[in-house]
Amino acid sequence: MSTEGPVTLIAVAKAAGVSKTTASDALRNSGRVSERTRQHVIAVANRLGYTPNPSARSLRMATTGAIGLHLPEVLTRSEYYMSFVFGVVDQAARMNCDVTLLTSHHPPSRATHRVDGVVLGDPLETDAVVRGLLDSSVPVVTCERFTGDAEPAGVVLSDHGAQLERLLGHLADAGAQHIALLASSTVTDWGRTLQRTYLDWCERNGRHARLREMAFGSPTTVMQDHVRALLNAEPEVDALVCAPDGAAAAVLPVLRAAGRTIGEDLLLASCVDSTALRYTDPPITAIDLRPREAGAACARLLFDILAGEAPRGTSRAQPIGLTVRRSTVRG
């Protein structure tokens, strides 16, 4: 059969009239596949000239042909997390592997029987599902560290502290004297790192710390209430850094109602970049976390652990950067 490129597992499954998972199990002689179905799939694969991906074939611990993905459910509308999901799915597709979304309705003891490993995006210390997955028998890779007492099989880390230091230095260079942080709580490694970095920077530079902490995943109204209270209590604030995804855009109406002009008497920045921040007036300075690349890096590390090409306990660095826009450039 003539094709324009290598025959994929999906093509074999379609031609054989079975699911991708069944085709994978049949070709690897694993799973609950009848001998008749197995021989049929093998015959179709031979006829099409299918050659298994050598990387996928080397997944020594793989049995299901799928990996799991669990995210904080309070942030399902977050652009960051949706981009992270696409990164995981992209990498899994390259390995001819499916992705199963694991929610709070999937008890870890049952969910892990259907996947070879799990990716956790920003694991919350208070999430019972996260704890159950980390205590399960399958390898788990996390994006950022887990702040509890369990250890994942692998971690993908970004230096959020260094980028926040850059951002704070940029604001100070732009003339800001009274910099406030609208912070997420410390139930994630990311939230804890940002708070610690901000407080340390204020102490080293002789600045009064103005930190307002919110629960992880707080709605827009809560963000706005915090900023309104901050401006009422400390009207001298001349720069605001918003940690949560979406917060900088959400508080713009509050800042304008208070008579503030962004980029002039108040500098505004975000710890999470998004499409919306590029198109506000003025565009808002933000830390680019490159979520799609982070998701792909987590999946890649999980596959390497499954293949025995990376030992358990491996940590890998994922670069991030600061994008300066007009919201923090006076004049």
CSV table of C-alpha atoms in Angstrom, one decimal:
chain,number,residue,atom,x,y,z
A,1,MET,CA,0.0,0.0,0.0
A,2,SER,CA,1.5,3.3,-1.0
A,3,THR,CA,1.6,6.1,1.6
A,4,GLU,CA,3.2,9.6,1.7
A,5,GLY,CA,4.9,8.8,5.0
A,6,PRO,CA,5.4,6.2,7.7
A,7,VAL,CA,2.3,4.2,8.5
A,8,THR,CA,1.0,5.1,12.0
A,9,LEU,CA,-0.6,3.0,14.7
A,10,ILE,CA,-3.8,5.0,14.1
A,11,ALA,CA,-3.8,4.0,10.4
A,12,VAL,CA,-3.4,0.3,11.4
A,13,ALA,CA,-6.3,0.6,14.0
A,14,LYS,CA,-8.6,2.2,11.4
A,15,ALA,CA,-7.8,-0.4,8.7
A,16,ALA,CA,-8.3,-3.2,11.2
A,17,GLY,CA,-11.6,-1.7,12.6
A,18,VAL,CA,-10.3,-1.6,16.2
A,19,SER,CA,-9.4,1.1,18.6
A,20,LYS,CA,-5.9,2.5,18.9
A,21,THR,CA,-5.4,0.9,22.3
A,22,THR,CA,-6.6,-2.5,21.0
A,23,ALA,CA,-4.2,-2.2,18.1
A,24,SER,CA,-1.3,-1.3,20.4
A,25,ASP,CA,-2.1,-4.2,22.7
A,26,ALA,CA,-2.3,-6.6,19.9
A,27,LEU,CA,1.0,-5.6,18.3
A,28,ARG,CA,2.8,-5.7,21.7
A,29,ASN,CA,1.1,-9.0,22.8
A,30,SER,CA,-0.3,-7.3,25.9
A,31,GLY,CA,-3.7,-6.4,27.2
A,32,ARG,CA,-7.0,-8.2,27.0
A,33,VAL,CA,-7.1,-8.9,23.2
A,34,SER,CA,-8.4,-12.2,21.8
A,35,GLU,CA,-6.0,-14.3,19.7
A,36,ARG,CA,-8.2,-13.9,16.7
A,37,THR,CA,-8.2,-10.0,17.0
A,38,ARG,CA,-4.4,-10.1,17.6
A,39,GLN,CA,-3.7,-12.1,14.5
A,40,HIS,CA,-6.0,-9.8,12.5
A,41,VAL,CA,-4.3,-6.7,13.6
A,42,ILE,CA,-0.8,-8.2,13.0
A,43,ALA,CA,-1.9,-9.2,9.4
A,44,VAL,CA,-3.2,-5.7,8.7
A,45,ALA,CA,0.0,-4.1,10.1
A,46,ASN,CA,2.1,-6.3,7.9
A,47,ARG,CA,0.1,-5.5,4.9
A,48,LEU,CA,0.3,-1.8,5.5
A,49,GLY,CA,4.1,-2.0,6.2
A,50,TYR,CA,3.7,-0.7,9.7
A,51,THR,CA,7.0,-0.2,11.7
A,52,PRO,CA,6.7,0.6,15.4
A,53,ASN,CA,8.2,3.8,16.6
A,54,PRO,CA,11.5,2.7,18.2
A,55,SER,CA,11.1,5.2,21.0
A,56,ALA,CA,7.6,4.1,21.8
A,57,ARG,CA,8.6,0.4,21.4
A,58,SER,CA,11.3,0.9,24.1
A,59,LEU,CA,8.8,1.9,26.8
A,60,ARG,CA,9.7,-1.0,29.0
A,61,MET,CA,7.0,-0.3,31.6
A,62,ALA,CA,4.3,0.6,29.2
A,63,THR,CA,1.2,-1.7,29.1
A,64,THR,CA,-1.8,0.5,28.3
A,65,GLY,CA,-0.7,2.8,25.5
A,66,ALA,CA,-1.9,5.8,27.5
A,67,ILE,CA,-0.7,8.4,30.1
A,68,GLY,CA,-2.8,10.3,32.5
A,69,LEU,CA,-3.0,14.1,33.0
A,70,HIS,CA,-4.3,15.8,36.1
A,71,LEU,CA,-4.8,19.5,36.5
A,72,PRO,CA,-6.2,21.8,39.3
A,73,GLU,CA,-9.9,21.8,38.4
A,74,VAL,CA,-10.4,25.3,39.8
A,75,LEU,CA,-8.5,26.6,36.8
A,76,THR,CA,-10.0,24.8,33.8
A,77,ARG,CA,-10.6,28.1,32.1
A,78,SER,CA,-7.0,29.2,32.4
A,79,GLU,CA,-5.2,29.9,29.2
A,80,TYR,CA,-2.0,28.7,30.8
A,81,TYR,CA,-3.4,25.3,31.7
A,82,MET,CA,-5.1,24.8,28.3
A,83,SER,CA,-1.8,25.5,26.6
A,84,PHE,CA,-0.1,23.0,29.0
A,85,VAL,CA,-2.6,20.3,28.0
A,86,PHE,CA,-1.9,20.8,24.3
A,87,GLY,CA,1.8,20.4,25.0
A,88,VAL,CA,1.3,17.1,26.8
A,89,VAL,CA,-1.0,15.9,24.0
A,90,ASP,CA,1.4,16.9,21.3
A,91,GLN,CA,4.3,15.0,22.8
A,92,ALA,CA,2.1,11.9,23.5
A,93,ALA,CA,1.0,11.9,19.9
A,94,ARG,CA,4.6,11.7,18.8
A,95,MET,CA,4.9,8.6,20.9
A,96,ASN,CA,1.7,7.0,19.5
A,97,CYS,CA,0.2,7.3,23.0
A,98,ASP,CA,-3.2,8.5,24.2
A,99,VAL,CA,-3.8,10.9,27.0
A,100,THR,CA,-6.5,10.3,29.7
A,101,LEU,CA,-7.7,13.3,31.7
A,102,LEU,CA,-7.9,12.3,35.4
A,103,THR,CA,-10.4,14.3,37.5
A,104,SER,CA,-11.5,14.2,41.1
A,105,HIS,CA,-14.2,11.7,40.0
A,106,HIS,CA,-11.4,9.2,39.1
A,107,PRO,CA,-10.2,7.5,42.3
A,108,PRO,CA,-6.4,7.1,41.9
A,109,SER,CA,-6.5,3.4,42.7
A,110,ARG,CA,-8.8,2.8,39.7
A,111,ALA,CA,-7.4,5.5,37.3
A,112,THR,CA,-3.8,4.3,37.4
A,113,HIS,CA,-4.8,0.8,36.1
A,114,ARG,CA,-5.6,2.5,32.8
A,115,VAL,CA,-2.4,4.5,32.3
A,116,ASP,CA,1.3,3.8,32.2
A,117,GLY,CA,2.2,7.1,34.0
A,118,VAL,CA,0.8,10.5,35.0
A,119,VAL,CA,1.7,14.1,34.4
A,120,LEU,CA,0.6,16.6,37.1
A,121,GLY,CA,0.4,20.3,36.3
A,122,ASP,CA,1.1,22.5,39.4
A,123,PRO,CA,0.3,19.8,42.0
A,124,LEU,CA,-1.7,21.3,44.9
A,125,GLU,CA,-0.6,20.2,48.3
A,126,THR,CA,-4.3,20.1,49.3
A,127,ASP,CA,-5.5,18.0,46.4
A,128,ALA,CA,-6.4,14.5,47.5
A,129,VAL,CA,-6.2,13.2,44.0
A,130,VAL,CA,-2.7,14.5,43.7
A,131,ARG,CA,-1.7,12.7,46.9
A,132,GLY,CA,-3.3,9.5,45.7
A,133,LEU,CA,-1.6,9.6,42.3
A,134,LEU,CA,1.8,10.2,43.9
A,135,ASP,CA,1.3,7.2,46.2
A,136,SER,CA,0.3,5.0,43.3
A,137,SER,CA,2.4,2.4,41.6
A,138,VAL,CA,2.8,4.3,38.3
A,139,PRO,CA,5.5,6.9,37.7
A,140,VAL,CA,4.3,10.5,38.1
A,141,VAL,CA,6.0,13.6,36.6
A,142,THR,CA,5.1,17.0,38.0
A,143,CYS,CA,5.4,20.5,36.6
A,144,GLU,CA,7.1,22.2,39.6
A,145,ARG,CA,7.7,20.5,42.9
A,146,PHE,CA,5.1,19.0,45.1
A,147,THR,CA,5.2,20.9,48.5
A,148,GLY,CA,3.9,17.9,50.4
A,149,ASP,CA,5.8,14.8,51.7
A,150,ALA,CA,5.5,12.6,48.6
A,151,GLU,CA,8.2,12.4,45.9
A,152,PRO,CA,7.3,12.3,42.2
A,153,ALA,CA,9.3,10.2,39.7
A,154,GLY,CA,10.4,13.3,37.9
A,155,VAL,CA,10.1,17.1,38.0
A,156,VAL,CA,10.2,19.8,35.3
A,157,LEU,CA,11.2,23.1,36.9
A,158,SER,CA,11.3,26.7,35.8
A,159,ASP,CA,13.2,29.5,37.7
A,160,HIS,CA,10.2,31.6,38.7
A,161,GLY,CA,12.2,33.3,41.4
A,162,ALA,CA,14.8,34.6,39.0
A,163,GLN,CA,12.2,36.0,36.6
A,164,LEU,CA,10.3,37.8,39.4
A,165,GLU,CA,13.6,39.3,40.5
A,166,ARG,CA,14.1,40.6,37.0
A,167,LEU,CA,10.6,42.0,36.9
A,168,LEU,CA,10.9,43.7,40.3
A,169,GLY,CA,14.3,45.2,39.3
A,170,HIS,CA,12.7,46.5,36.0
A,171,LEU,CA,9.9,48.2,38.0
A,172,ALA,CA,12.4,49.8,40.4
A,173,ASP,CA,14.5,51.0,37.4
A,174,ALA,CA,11.3,52.5,36.0
A,175,GLY,CA,11.0,54.6,39.2
A,176,ALA,CA,8.5,52.5,41.2
A,177,GLN,CA,8.9,53.1,44.9
A,178,HIS,CA,5.9,51.2,46.4
A,179,ILE,CA,5.5,47.8,44.7
A,180,ALA,CA,2.7,45.6,45.7
A,181,LEU,CA,2.2,41.8,45.0
A,182,LEU,CA,-1.3,40.3,44.4
A,183,ALA,CA,-0.2,36.7,45.3
A,184,SER,CA,-1.6,33.2,45.1
A,185,SER,CA,-1.5,31.1,48.2
A,186,THR,CA,1.4,28.8,49.0
A,187,VAL,CA,-0.4,25.5,48.3
A,188,THR,CA,1.8,25.2,45.1
A,189,ASP,CA,5.5,25.5,44.7
A,190,TRP,CA,5.0,28.3,42.3
A,191,GLY,CA,2.9,30.4,44.7
A,192,ARG,CA,5.3,29.7,47.5
A,193,THR,CA,8.4,30.7,45.4
A,194,LEU,CA,6.8,34.0,44.2
A,195,GLN,CA,5.9,35.0,47.8
A,196,ARG,CA,9.3,34.2,49.2
A,197,THR,CA,11.1,35.9,46.3
A,198,TYR,CA,9.0,39.1,46.7
A,199,LEU,CA,9.5,39.3,50.4
A,200,ASP,CA,13.2,38.6,50.2
A,201,TRP,CA,13.6,41.3,47.5
A,202,CYS,CA,11.8,43.9,49.5
A,203,GLU,CA,13.9,43.2,52.6
A,204,ARG,CA,17.2,43.4,50.6
A,205,ASN,CA,16.2,46.6,49.0
A,206,GLY,CA,14.7,48.3,52.0
A,207,ARG,CA,11.2,48.3,50.6
A,208,HIS,CA,8.0,47.9,52.6
A,209,ALA,CA,6.3,44.7,51.5
A,210,ARG,CA,2.7,45.1,50.3
A,211,LEU,CA,1.5,41.5,49.8
A,212,ARG,CA,-2.2,40.5,49.3
A,213,GLU,CA,-2.7,36.7,49.3
A,214,MET,CA,-5.7,35.0,47.7
A,215,ALA,CA,-6.8,31.4,47.6
A,216,PHE,CA,-5.6,29.4,44.6
A,217,GLY,CA,-8.1,29.8,41.8
A,218,SER,CA,-9.9,32.8,43.2
A,219,PRO,CA,-12.6,34.3,41.0
A,220,THR,CA,-12.4,37.7,39.3
A,221,THR,CA,-14.5,39.4,41.9
A,222,VAL,CA,-12.2,38.3,44.7
A,223,MET,CA,-9.2,39.7,42.8
A,224,GLN,CA,-10.9,43.0,42.2
A,225,ASP,CA,-11.9,43.3,45.9
A,226,HIS,CA,-8.3,42.7,47.0
A,227,VAL,CA,-7.0,45.4,44.7
A,228,ARG,CA,-9.7,47.8,45.7
A,229,ALA,CA,-8.9,47.3,49.3
A,230,LEU,CA,-5.2,47.7,48.6
A,231,LEU,CA,-5.6,51.0,46.9
A,232,ASN,CA,-7.9,52.3,49.7
A,233,ALA,CA,-5.4,51.3,52.4
A,234,GLU,CA,-2.2,52.2,50.6
A,235,PRO,CA,-2.9,54.9,47.9
A,236,GLU,CA,0.9,55.4,47.5
A,237,VAL,CA,1.2,52.1,45.6
A,238,ASP,CA,2.8,52.9,42.2
A,239,ALA,CA,3.4,49.4,40.9
A,240,LEU,CA,1.3,46.3,41.0
A,241,VAL,CA,2.5,42.7,40.2
A,242,CYS,CA,-0.4,40.2,39.7
A,243,ALA,CA,0.6,36.6,40.2
A,244,PRO,CA,-2.5,34.6,39.2
A,245,ASP,CA,-3.3,33.9,35.6
A,246,GLY,CA,-5.9,36.5,34.4
A,247,ALA,CA,-5.6,38.8,37.4
A,248,ALA,CA,-3.8,41.7,35.7
A,249,ALA,CA,-6.6,42.0,33.1
A,250,ALA,CA,-9.3,41.4,35.6
A,251,VAL,CA,-8.2,44.3,37.9
A,252,LEU,CA,-7.9,46.9,35.1
A,253,PRO,CA,-11.4,48.3,35.7
A,254,VAL,CA,-10.7,48.7,39.4
A,255,LEU,CA,-7.5,50.6,38.7
A,256,ARG,CA,-9.1,52.9,36.2
A,257,ALA,CA,-12.1,53.5,38.4
A,258,ALA,CA,-9.6,54.7,41.1
A,259,GLY,CA,-8.3,57.2,38.6
A,260,ARG,CA,-5.0,55.4,37.9
A,261,THR,CA,-3.3,55.6,34.5
A,262,ILE,CA,-1.5,52.4,33.6
A,263,GLY,CA,2.1,53.1,32.5
A,264,GLU,CA,2.2,56.5,34.1
A,265,ASP,CA,1.2,56.8,37.8
A,266,LEU,CA,0.8,53.0,38.2
A,267,LEU,CA,2.9,50.3,36.6
A,268,LEU,CA,1.2,47.0,36.1
A,269,ALA,CA,2.7,43.5,35.4
A,270,SER,CA,1.7,39.9,35.5
A,271,CYS,CA,3.5,36.7,36.6
A,272,VAL,CA,1.7,34.7,33.9
A,273,ASP,CA,1.5,35.9,30.2
A,274,SER,CA,-1.6,35.4,28.1
A,275,THR,CA,-3.1,36.5,24.8
A,276,ALA,CA,-5.3,39.1,26.5
A,277,LEU,CA,-2.3,40.9,28.1
A,278,ARG,CA,-0.8,41.5,24.6
A,279,TYR,CA,-3.9,43.4,23.4
A,280,THR,CA,-5.0,45.5,26.4
A,281,ASP,CA,-4.4,49.2,26.3
A,282,PRO,CA,-1.6,49.5,27.1
A,283,PRO,CA,-0.2,46.0,26.6
A,284,ILE,CA,0.9,44.5,30.0
A,285,THR,CA,4.3,43.3,30.9
A,286,ALA,CA,4.4,39.6,31.9
A,287,ILE,CA,6.5,36.6,32.6
A,288,ASP,CA,6.2,34.1,29.7
A,289,LEU,CA,5.9,30.7,31.3
A,290,ARG,CA,5.8,28.9,27.9
A,291,PRO,CA,3.2,26.5,29.0
A,292,ARG,CA,3.0,24.4,25.8
A,293,GLU,CA,6.7,23.8,26.0
A,294,ALA,CA,6.4,22.9,29.7
A,295,GLY,CA,3.6,20.4,29.0
A,296,ALA,CA,5.7,18.8,26.3
A,297,ALA,CA,8.7,18.7,28.6
A,298,CYS,CA,6.7,16.9,31.3
A,299,ALA,CA,5.4,14.3,28.9
A,300,ARG,CA,8.9,13.8,27.4
A,301,LEU,CA,10.4,13.2,30.8
A,302,LEU,CA,7.7,10.7,31.7
A,303,PHE,CA,8.3,8.7,28.5
A,304,ASP,CA,12.0,8.7,29.2
A,305,ILE,CA,11.4,7.3,32.7
A,306,LEU,CA,9.1,4.7,31.3
A,307,ALA,CA,11.7,3.8,28.7
A,308,GLY,CA,14.5,3.5,31.3
A,309,GLU,CA,16.3,6.4,29.7
A,310,ALA,CA,16.0,8.6,32.7
A,311,PRO,CA,16.2,7.5,36.3
A,312,ARG,CA,13.5,8.2,38.9
A,313,GLY,CA,14.2,11.4,40.7
A,314,THR,CA,15.3,13.3,37.5
A,315,SER,CA,14.7,17.1,37.4
A,316,ARG,CA,14.9,19.0,34.2
A,317,ALA,CA,14.9,22.8,33.7
A,318,GLN,CA,12.4,24.5,31.5
A,319,PRO,CA,13.4,28.1,30.4
A,320,ILE,CA,11.0,31.0,30.9
A,321,GLY,CA,11.4,34.7,30.2
A,322,LEU,CA,10.2,38.2,30.8
A,323,THR,CA,8.4,40.2,28.2
A,324,VAL,CA,8.4,44.0,28.8
A,325,ARG,CA,5.5,46.0,27.4
A,326,ARG,CA,4.1,49.5,27.7
A,327,SER,CA,2.3,49.0,31.0
A,328,THR,CA,5.7,49.3,32.8
A,329,VAL,CA,7.4,51.9,30.6
A,330,ARG,CA,6.7,55.4,31.6
A,331,GLY,CA,6.3,58.0,28.8
